[in-house]
Amino acid sequence: MDLLGNLALGFATASTLANVGFCLIGVLLGTLIGVLPGIGATATIAMLLPITFQIGDPVSSLIMLAGIYYGAQYGGSTTAILINMPGESSSAVTAIDGYQMARNGRAGVALATAAIGSFVAGTIATVLIALFAPPLTTIALKFGSAEYCSLMVVGLVMSVALAHGSVVKAIAMVVLGLLLGLVGQDVISGASRLNFGLIQLGDQLNFVAIAVGLFGIAEILRNLEDERTREVLMARVTGLMPTREDFRRMAAPILRGTALGSALGILPGNGAVLAAFASYSIEKRVSDRPEEFGRGALAGVAGPESANNAGAQTSFIPMLTLGIPANPVMALMIGAMIIQGIVPGPNVAAENPALFWGLIASMWIGNLLLIILNLPLIGLWVKLLKVPYYVLFPIIMAFCSIGVYSVNSNVWDLYVVAFFGLLGYFLLKLRCEPAPLLLGFVLGPLLEENLRRAMILSRGDPTTFVTRPISAGLLLLAVAVLVVVFLPSVRRKREEVFVEEE
Amino acid sequence: MKQATFDPTNIICGAFFILVGAVFAWQSLEVELGSWLRIGPGGMPLALSLLLILLGLIILLAALREVGEPVGAIAWRGIVFITLAPIIFGFTVRGLGFVGAVFITALFASFASLRMTPLRALLLSAALAAFSTAVFSYGLGLPFERIGPWLR
């Protein structure tokens, strides 16, 4: 069977000594970042992105970036359990019961459950990606420009639906992102536009600089608003090994969480976060001891942890097969591919099978590394929790500057970082989330190019988008999502979910 | 204090999007708009700008009718020291060289926090400059001059 051959190629690529090494560096760095407060996976990946180009081989650099991503998810759950402070938003749910388990002296079991759940979810999700990516690629290859446009519209609408806060603001952020993506030279006519008279804007805005500014600097500024000392009150972590009874009770939640996470992860927006919440409420409903939830229920850790890890993995599916990012991290991966000279989209699997399958296989290897390394290393992570924040941000600022400058040794990019850091902070104060902006920025040029090509192909007839069946179906889906989001009952429910999250 | 009958945050937010939309619309009119058949470089930016203005108006009008919270504390000190840090790196990296630029940038950023003491800041920045030079310059071989012309 083809699948086996592909997976064999993937594992052959991912298990070379160098690639395992990069994967290892990635997951370690990711866990470190996840554990440290105040800097998220998106900012880290943006910062380290330019440095991975020095590796040279695009496969290794993407493997390392992916490693940072799921490493950070894992590190986030560690802090959620030990100090009730989720390092990443996707582990906010884990904090509810995980921290209670830690207070009951079962921190070790909670950590082990999170690790086992993540590993099982990661394994199943890897198989799912291997199964579903090729057929999706085949469909996507039949897409014309009109279909691509509509698909991108669906992607952007979904990211709006799953963003925090006001829907209108999220749409405005997408539009602003699209506009910023169009700044600079027009690919088709070669004309320079939207440059405000600045010659430095003759080129495209630097993607890395924008991501670092919006996600790194803006976040630091928000953390500096009130400098509190973090309470690091915790018992020694002992008794990592769950009992036979624990294993019996975590099995079903892990499988349900994986299924839920895999499905929601494919959706644009932060599917992994949503999956964790959904999994928690399902586990609470099906449990024969619902009163335990909130007081240290094992299922309340196992389910959401598996769900968010599965979601984090399957969010690679739209990125790898369609070239459409499901979340800011995937937008960064697409940016990384473009800078490495790989055109993201359905052709990646055919033209770069080693990269495509190598990346998929590396996810499984990465998950294995996480479970092998992190349980013994837990003592080290606990020590890192005590690093004060004021020591961290000078380090982050230095690395941000080095990272951005190393992309093309251009001083202008550093000013762009400062500008977007300020803009990002201003937008955060206005309660606007930066994620939709970044997705818009990445998709802006692609959307415009395909829109203009579709118009030429249809001889200037804009109805082409609704007369071609696949395109019409996709647009209908986008409209349906928007309508649902604006329905009063859904709107209220959605607000509840996101309020609970904070 | 008197309770505000509008949402100040969203008023600023709406006004901001309208302003940005207007600026981008003005910029897109500078280049050719094109026709339906051949959309020019200004076509899509103009359409998006107008959409942004519309969204800004919706946010603004809605904000006039609802009560909201004020913007909240602003990290002024952070804004000054943190956003200037990359700019300082940009100004010094060619002249001072990589080592000096990392040191100055980290030192400057350190002052964003009130909890940092000068001695700690100096030690941290020096350690960071040494670490970065070892990892990025020697380890990864980034092509930057370590000691720049200002110091020679």
XYZ file of C-alpha atoms in Angstrom:
654
model
C 0.000 0.000 0.000
C 1.086 3.512 -0.788
C 0.525 4.750 2.724
C 3.131 2.405 4.136
C 5.660 3.406 1.509
C 5.035 7.066 2.275
C 5.317 6.568 6.005
C 8.518 4.593 5.472
C 9.950 7.487 3.485
C 8.813 9.851 6.241
C 10.417 7.857 9.006
C 13.577 7.405 6.979
C 13.775 11.187 6.618
C 12.801 12.051 10.168
C 14.948 9.472 11.910
C 18.296 10.573 10.552
C 20.549 11.596 13.382
C 20.484 15.267 12.371
C 16.706 15.440 12.139
C 16.119 13.656 15.422
C 18.586 16.141 16.865
C 16.667 19.128 15.521
C 13.411 17.607 16.673
C 14.930 17.156 20.120
C 16.169 20.761 20.241
C 12.726 21.870 19.095
C 10.743 19.989 21.729
C 13.151 21.003 24.488
C 13.024 24.654 23.484
C 9.269 24.414 23.122
C 8.813 22.902 26.567
C 11.093 25.545 28.033
C 9.029 28.300 26.421
C 5.790 26.669 27.470
C 6.985 26.562 31.057
C 8.337 30.108 31.123
C 5.663 32.734 31.580
C 4.853 35.591 29.288
C 6.016 34.269 25.986
C 3.911 32.035 23.823
C 4.659 29.510 21.116
C 3.765 31.947 18.348
C 6.264 34.575 19.475
C 8.993 31.980 19.984
C 8.526 30.418 16.601
C 8.539 33.861 15.010
C 11.745 34.685 16.840
C 13.526 31.435 16.050
C 12.232 31.177 12.507
C 15.088 33.170 10.962
C 17.628 31.227 12.962
C 16.343 27.915 11.623
C 17.176 29.126 8.125
C 20.796 28.840 9.075
C 20.258 25.087 9.269
C 19.938 25.164 5.516
C 17.791 22.095 4.991
C 14.099 23.091 4.907
C 13.009 19.685 6.249
C 15.141 20.006 9.367
C 14.076 23.569 9.965
C 10.368 22.741 9.712
C 10.833 19.692 11.930
C 12.421 21.885 14.565
C 9.678 24.519 14.325
C 6.998 21.852 14.642
C 8.852 20.483 17.652
C 8.737 23.876 19.341
C 5.001 24.007 18.745
C 4.011 20.752 20.409
C 6.738 21.079 22.996
C 5.155 24.370 24.047
C 1.732 22.736 24.322
C 3.277 20.197 26.623
C 5.161 22.738 28.730
C 1.960 24.725 29.074
C 0.196 21.811 30.721
C 3.049 21.333 33.170
C 2.622 24.841 34.570
C -1.146 24.464 34.487
C -0.916 21.422 36.743
C 1.842 22.584 39.065
C 1.050 26.237 39.647
C -2.435 26.664 38.224
C -1.034 28.894 35.534
C -1.573 27.682 32.006
C 1.517 28.564 29.971
C -0.505 28.270 26.768
C -4.179 29.069 26.308
C -4.915 25.516 25.223
C -4.007 24.172 28.638
C -6.317 26.526 30.539
C -8.758 23.648 31.040
C -6.069 21.334 32.325
C -5.459 23.783 35.150
C -8.961 23.229 36.564
C -8.562 19.621 37.625
C -4.820 19.230 37.164
C -4.016 21.784 39.836
C -6.525 20.220 42.201
C -4.878 16.837 41.662
C -1.524 18.443 42.485
C -2.966 19.883 45.683
C -4.247 16.440 46.613
C -0.681 15.186 46.311
C -1.236 13.574 42.953
C 0.831 16.004 40.865
C 2.950 13.165 39.515
C -0.051 11.203 38.326
C -1.579 14.318 36.752
C 1.641 15.021 34.847
C 1.940 11.407 33.743
C -1.697 11.388 32.629
C -1.152 14.542 30.581
C 1.947 13.020 29.004
C 0.323 9.682 28.217
C -2.816 11.363 26.901
C -0.787 13.656 24.680
C 1.280 10.784 23.362
C -1.707 8.596 22.513
C -3.473 11.569 20.913
C -0.342 12.503 19.002
C 0.087 8.968 17.692
C -3.500 8.660 16.516
C -3.463 12.155 14.997
C -0.260 11.364 13.091
C -1.959 8.329 11.534
C -5.001 10.477 10.713
C -2.836 13.052 8.969
C -1.150 10.310 6.956
C -4.575 8.909 5.994
C -6.383 12.145 5.163
C -3.678 14.382 3.748
C -3.227 12.564 0.403
C -6.921 12.498 -0.614
C -7.303 16.161 0.384
C -4.279 16.999 -1.717
C -5.850 15.215 -4.682
C -9.031 17.251 -4.324
C -7.098 20.460 -3.837
C -5.110 19.890 -7.015
C -8.365 20.107 -8.980
C -9.051 23.552 -7.528
C -8.963 26.526 -9.858
C -8.333 30.107 -8.825
C -11.999 30.737 -8.032
C -12.144 27.716 -5.696
C -8.951 28.818 -3.997
C -10.366 32.244 -3.337
C -13.516 30.832 -1.825
C -11.512 28.378 0.236
C -9.426 31.209 1.663
C -12.599 33.126 2.464
C -13.854 30.084 4.379
C -10.557 29.891 6.226
C -10.656 33.536 7.214
C -14.316 33.385 8.271
C -13.622 30.351 10.434
C -10.697 32.078 12.100
C -13.052 34.947 12.891
C -15.666 32.614 14.322
C -13.151 30.985 16.623
C -11.376 34.166 17.711
C -11.898 35.651 21.157
C -14.222 38.542 21.721
C -16.231 40.574 19.269
C -16.857 39.077 15.838
C -16.948 42.463 14.111
C -13.572 43.371 15.565
C -12.136 40.048 14.455
C -13.386 40.673 10.908
C -11.855 44.156 10.998
C -8.549 42.605 12.094
C -8.658 40.143 9.188
C -9.305 42.996 6.755
C -6.484 45.041 8.254
C -4.203 42.003 7.918
C -5.189 41.517 4.284
C -4.431 45.183 3.588
C -1.049 45.014 5.275
C -0.303 41.906 3.219
C -0.831 43.935 0.045
C 1.627 46.677 0.989
C 4.557 46.874 -1.391
C 5.050 45.634 -4.884
C 2.079 44.270 -6.790
C 3.061 40.849 -8.135
C 1.000 41.044 -11.306
C 1.624 44.580 -12.580
C 4.889 45.212 -10.786
C 3.584 48.573 -9.558
C 4.588 49.782 -6.108
C 1.581 50.631 -3.992
C 0.369 51.516 -0.475
C 3.896 52.630 0.297
C 3.082 55.977 1.951
C 5.985 57.443 0.046
C 8.539 55.291 1.878
C 11.034 53.511 -0.355
C 11.512 50.847 2.300
C 7.885 49.848 1.758
C 8.572 49.126 -1.901
C 9.021 45.504 -0.920
C 6.595 43.366 1.060
C 6.491 43.980 4.791
C 8.691 41.454 6.550
C 6.494 38.679 7.861
C 8.843 37.690 10.684
C 9.056 41.284 11.900
C 5.273 41.607 12.033
C 4.822 38.319 13.865
C 7.524 39.146 16.424
C 6.032 42.581 17.004
C 2.421 41.487 17.316
C 2.971 38.357 19.342
C 6.257 38.955 21.139
C 6.550 42.616 22.014
C 2.865 43.345 22.478
C 2.651 40.417 24.897
C 5.637 41.636 26.920
C 4.067 45.068 27.203
C 0.859 43.548 28.460
C 2.778 41.571 31.066
C 4.554 44.694 32.241
C 1.265 46.375 33.097
C 1.255 44.832 36.474
C 4.267 43.046 37.749
C 3.087 40.515 40.232
C 5.214 37.873 41.807
C 4.092 34.460 40.820
C 3.159 32.119 43.586
C 5.269 29.047 43.275
C 3.843 26.991 46.062
C 4.171 23.386 45.348
C 4.765 20.082 46.865
C 7.462 17.768 45.652
C 6.409 15.819 42.618
C 6.339 12.192 43.579
C 4.639 9.030 42.401
C 4.677 9.565 38.664
C 3.349 6.140 37.818
C -0.438 5.946 37.606
C -2.045 2.881 39.153
C -3.880 0.224 37.183
C -7.132 1.849 38.263
C -5.922 5.219 36.945
C -5.082 3.665 33.592
C -8.535 2.126 33.379
C -10.140 5.481 34.073
C -8.072 7.534 31.675
C -8.480 5.268 28.620
C -11.933 6.339 27.466
C -11.443 10.094 28.053
C -8.183 9.976 26.103
C -9.863 8.313 23.116
C -12.864 10.670 23.188
C -10.580 13.689 23.568
C -8.454 12.530 20.646
C -11.473 12.127 18.378
C -12.823 15.540 19.304
C -9.467 17.260 19.032
C -8.645 15.694 15.676
C -11.921 16.928 14.214
C -11.771 20.455 15.641
C -8.057 20.922 14.995
C -8.624 20.935 11.243
C -10.841 24.001 11.546
C -9.152 27.346 11.127
C -8.980 29.418 14.268
C -7.827 27.938 17.484
C -9.471 24.552 17.215
C -7.165 23.035 19.802
C -8.365 25.408 22.516
C -12.000 24.837 21.662
C -11.431 21.078 21.634
C -10.032 21.141 25.150
C -13.101 22.969 26.454
C -15.503 20.737 24.575
C -13.751 17.634 25.847
C -13.954 18.829 29.444
C -17.685 19.423 29.287
C -18.274 16.062 27.596
C -16.237 14.194 30.191
C -18.160 15.934 32.940
C -21.442 14.915 31.345
C -20.628 11.250 30.732
C -18.791 10.691 33.997
C -20.429 8.518 36.626
C -18.835 10.769 39.243
C -19.429 14.315 37.928
C -19.030 15.729 41.427
C -15.281 15.000 41.198
C -14.832 17.545 38.407
C -13.224 20.693 39.714
C -11.816 18.718 42.645
C -9.166 16.741 40.853
C -10.853 14.376 38.420
C -8.426 12.318 36.378
C -10.728 12.412 33.357
C -10.687 16.223 33.523
C -6.973 16.116 32.760
C -6.835 13.150 30.400
C -9.625 14.284 28.053
C -8.710 17.948 27.452
C -4.983 17.214 27.264
C -5.524 14.585 24.568
C -7.951 16.877 22.768
C -5.610 19.837 22.605
C -2.674 17.744 21.514
C -4.665 15.984 18.804
C -5.958 19.375 17.668
C -2.469 20.828 17.566
C -1.401 17.956 15.320
C -4.322 17.912 12.910
C -4.065 21.675 12.406
C -1.156 20.682 10.158
C -3.602 19.077 7.709
C -4.965 22.268 6.063
C -1.502 23.809 6.183
C 0.216 20.894 4.442
C -2.477 20.016 1.927
C -4.078 23.339 1.039
C -1.515 25.874 2.123
C -4.170 27.454 4.366
C -3.072 28.131 7.949
C -5.426 27.053 10.739
C -3.787 29.215 13.402
C -0.971 31.766 13.767
C 1.629 29.049 14.281
C 0.648 27.442 10.986
C 0.794 30.871 9.368
C 4.381 31.050 10.562
C 5.131 27.589 9.175
C 3.808 28.757 5.813
C 5.992 31.838 6.088
C 8.965 29.583 6.839
C 8.236 27.472 3.755
C 7.957 30.519 1.520
C 11.255 31.923 2.749
C 12.864 28.514 2.139
C 11.599 28.628 -1.426
C 8.821 26.059 -1.102
C 5.432 27.084 -2.470
C 2.851 25.999 0.113
C -0.211 24.218 -1.213
C -1.282 20.869 -2.609
C 1.899 20.509 -4.619
C 4.087 20.109 -1.562
C 3.244 16.411 -1.166
C 4.072 15.633 -4.791
C 7.124 17.839 -5.202
C 8.662 17.461 -1.777
C 7.518 14.056 -0.524
C 10.476 13.847 1.853
C 9.490 17.130 3.491
C 5.802 16.304 3.642
C 6.137 12.806 5.072
C 9.243 13.616 7.048
C 7.381 16.340 8.899
C 4.474 13.993 9.629
C 6.766 11.251 10.900
C 8.726 13.736 12.981
C 5.572 14.604 14.896
C 5.350 11.083 16.188
C 9.051 11.034 17.018
C 8.645 14.395 18.747
C 5.822 13.082 20.892
C 7.890 10.060 21.806
C 10.817 12.299 22.767
C 8.497 14.398 24.903
C 7.248 11.461 26.896
C 10.703 9.939 27.323
C 12.420 13.182 28.274
C 9.948 15.223 30.144
C 8.931 12.953 32.920
C 12.507 12.594 34.151
C 13.215 16.264 33.475
C 10.262 17.482 35.480
C 12.532 18.660 38.309
C 14.362 20.967 35.923
C 11.123 22.473 34.613
C 9.945 23.070 38.156
C 13.133 25.050 38.853
C 12.551 27.130 35.731
C 9.137 28.103 37.016
C 10.911 30.190 39.598
C 12.743 32.396 37.079
C 11.442 35.929 37.627
C 9.874 37.702 34.699
C 12.100 40.754 34.790
C 15.053 38.554 33.900
C 13.231 37.077 30.949
C 12.216 40.021 28.875
C 15.658 41.563 28.286
C 16.622 38.102 26.992
C 13.527 37.944 24.818
C 14.200 41.430 23.436
C 17.804 40.575 22.568
C 16.765 37.352 20.809
C 13.920 39.107 18.988
C 16.335 41.693 17.629
C 18.937 39.137 16.603
C 16.320 36.892 15.008
C 14.644 39.593 12.965
C 17.889 41.186 11.884
C 19.319 37.867 10.720
C 16.533 37.340 8.128
C 18.141 39.715 5.651
C 20.466 41.922 7.656
C 18.115 44.836 7.191
C 17.909 47.479 9.909
C 14.513 48.627 8.628
C 12.975 45.311 9.753
C 13.844 46.209 13.349
C 11.857 49.436 13.078
C 8.966 47.406 11.699
C 9.171 45.196 14.809
C 8.986 48.210 17.098
C 6.081 49.686 15.150
C 4.061 46.492 15.128
C 4.849 45.846 18.769
C 3.300 49.188 19.611
C 0.391 48.657 17.232
C -0.192 45.168 18.638
C -0.257 46.494 22.190
C -2.628 49.290 21.190
C -4.932 46.738 19.533
C -4.780 44.474 22.586
C -5.862 47.411 24.710
C -8.775 47.854 22.320
C -9.627 44.184 22.929
C -8.685 43.100 19.400
C -6.927 39.734 19.060
C -3.836 39.682 16.816
C -4.307 36.132 15.431
C -6.825 37.011 12.668
C -4.588 39.873 11.544
C -1.635 37.533 11.005
C -3.767 35.027 9.075
C -5.039 37.866 6.904
C -1.512 39.090 6.332
C -0.329 35.678 5.129
C -3.343 35.081 2.929
C -3.633 38.638 1.540
C -1.289 38.292 -1.447
C -2.527 34.761 -2.231
C -6.151 35.834 -2.091
C -5.568 38.823 -4.342
C -3.531 36.874 -6.895
C -6.165 34.151 -7.175
C -9.013 36.650 -7.256
C -7.469 38.551 -10.119
C -6.590 35.377 -11.985
C -10.126 34.049 -11.507
C -11.528 37.278 -12.927
C -9.298 37.049 -15.990
C -10.231 33.390 -16.508
C -13.925 34.210 -16.294
C -13.468 37.136 -18.694
C -14.427 39.704 -16.102
C -17.544 37.987 -14.859
C -17.713 38.135 -11.045
C -20.510 35.536 -10.930
C -17.850 32.889 -11.573
C -17.542 32.451 -7.803
C -21.160 31.372 -7.438
C -21.631 29.486 -10.698
C -18.769 27.066 -10.171
C -20.218 24.428 -7.837
C -17.263 23.843 -5.489
C -16.639 27.560 -5.130
C -20.324 28.226 -4.507
C -20.447 25.468 -1.897
C -17.455 26.915 -0.068
C -18.890 30.428 -0.097
C -22.191 29.078 1.167
C -20.310 27.437 4.010
C -18.615 30.749 4.834
C -21.965 32.546 4.880
C -23.479 29.805 7.038
C -20.659 30.116 9.577
C -21.104 33.884 9.726
C -24.862 33.573 10.167
C -24.424 31.034 12.941
C -21.895 33.215 14.747
C -24.271 36.169 14.642
C -27.308 34.166 15.863
C -28.203 35.602 19.266
C -28.200 32.260 21.091
C -24.887 31.122 19.640
C -23.426 34.515 20.299
C -24.268 34.319 23.963
C -22.942 30.777 24.255
C -19.751 31.748 22.447
C -19.171 34.648 24.792
C -19.634 32.335 27.748
C -17.048 29.914 26.442
C -14.463 32.619 25.956
C -15.166 34.310 29.251
C -14.735 31.009 31.041
C -11.434 30.623 29.307
C -9.949 33.792 30.763
C -17.261 59.149 39.079
C -20.182 59.406 36.726
C -21.013 56.215 34.887
C -20.256 56.572 31.185
C -23.147 55.782 28.882
C -20.902 54.650 26.079
C -17.986 52.275 25.639
C -14.811 54.396 25.389
C -12.602 51.489 24.264
C -14.822 50.629 21.342
C -15.208 54.253 20.307
C -11.446 54.519 19.984
C -11.395 51.137 18.264
C -14.044 52.101 15.704
C -12.413 55.463 15.040
C -9.045 53.754 14.604
C -10.349 51.329 11.966
C -12.116 54.166 10.117
C -8.940 56.229 10.102
C -6.751 53.344 8.939
C -9.321 52.460 6.273
C -9.355 56.055 5.036
C -5.571 56.222 4.853
C -5.363 52.955 2.938
C -8.200 54.049 0.613
C -6.304 57.267 -0.174
C -3.172 55.222 -0.845
C -4.961 52.780 -3.137
C -6.341 55.631 -5.242
C -2.755 56.556 -6.101
C -2.452 53.445 -8.271
C -4.615 52.069 -11.057
C -7.924 50.504 -9.993
C -8.439 48.498 -13.176
C -11.660 46.929 -14.463
C -13.610 43.819 -13.518
C -11.676 41.933 -16.172
C -8.250 43.167 -15.198
C -8.294 44.284 -11.606
C -5.453 46.743 -11.147
C -3.075 46.989 -8.183
C -5.430 49.425 -6.449
C -8.654 47.465 -6.864
C -8.520 45.034 -4.005
C -6.882 47.454 -1.528
C -9.641 49.991 -2.186
C -12.381 47.406 -1.690
C -10.771 46.227 1.560
C -10.278 49.795 2.808
C -13.930 50.597 2.261
C -14.892 47.404 4.081
C -12.619 48.393 6.972
C -14.260 51.834 7.171
C -17.679 50.159 7.231
C -16.618 47.796 10.031
C -15.183 50.734 11.963
C -18.508 52.539 11.656
C -20.389 49.497 12.940
C -18.080 49.245 15.968
C -18.346 52.989 16.615
C -22.133 53.126 16.378
C -22.561 50.069 18.584
C -20.201 51.584 21.151
C -22.404 54.646 21.513
C -25.212 52.469 22.804
C -23.453 50.193 25.260
C -21.713 50.755 28.540
C -18.178 49.487 28.686
C -15.048 49.491 30.733
C -12.278 52.057 30.268
C -9.061 51.042 28.547
C -7.231 50.266 31.800
C -3.621 50.587 32.900
C -1.070 51.296 30.211
C 2.524 50.155 30.518
C 4.136 53.508 29.649
C 7.514 52.608 31.018
C 7.390 49.344 29.095
C 6.390 51.088 25.891
C 9.396 53.382 26.064
C 12.024 50.819 26.968
C 10.701 47.759 25.177
C 9.740 49.273 21.842
C 12.935 51.295 21.675
C 15.089 48.204 22.267
C 14.944 46.799 18.701
C 15.439 50.304 17.338
C 18.574 50.681 19.432
C 19.772 47.326 18.143
C 19.196 48.625 14.635
C 21.165 51.807 15.276
C 24.127 50.113 16.891
C 24.548 46.755 15.161
C 26.553 48.175 12.260
C 28.678 50.553 14.323
C 29.253 48.743 17.619
C 29.083 45.291 16.117
C 27.074 42.290 17.238
C 28.497 41.933 20.763
C 27.997 45.563 21.682
C 24.545 45.806 20.136
C 23.231 42.785 22.061
C 24.671 44.185 25.291
C 23.148 47.653 24.828
C 19.782 46.291 23.710
C 19.451 43.958 26.698
C 20.624 46.636 29.116
C 18.124 49.133 27.769
C 15.254 46.647 27.849
C 16.112 45.769 31.461
C 14.969 49.188 32.600
C 11.406 48.446 31.550
C 10.926 46.712 34.877
C 11.071 48.491 38.199
C 12.267 45.338 39.846
C 15.536 45.183 37.991
C 18.563 46.629 39.788
C 21.367 48.272 37.741
C 23.941 45.702 38.838
C 21.736 42.778 37.871
C 20.958 44.440 34.558
C 24.665 44.840 33.782
C 25.444 41.238 34.702
C 22.495 39.883 32.738
C 23.350 41.923 29.648
C 26.987 40.897 29.736
C 26.080 37.238 30.128
C 23.565 37.523 27.329
C 26.053 39.187 24.987
C 28.573 36.422 25.676
C 25.981 33.662 25.215
C 24.561 35.130 21.990
C 27.996 35.616 20.504
C 28.923 32.029 21.303
C 25.668 30.548 19.965
C 24.718 32.787 17.059
C 28.028 34.129 15.857
C 30.402 31.223 16.480
C 27.867 28.354 16.678
C 25.413 29.167 13.897
C 27.821 31.365 11.975
C 25.518 34.348 11.457
C 27.428 36.736 9.202
C 27.649 39.740 11.516
C 30.721 41.690 12.461
C 31.427 40.961 16.116
C 33.257 44.193 16.926
C 32.189 47.124 14.791
C 34.104 50.120 13.413
C 33.105 52.432 16.310
C 35.195 50.388 18.690
C 38.290 50.094 16.558
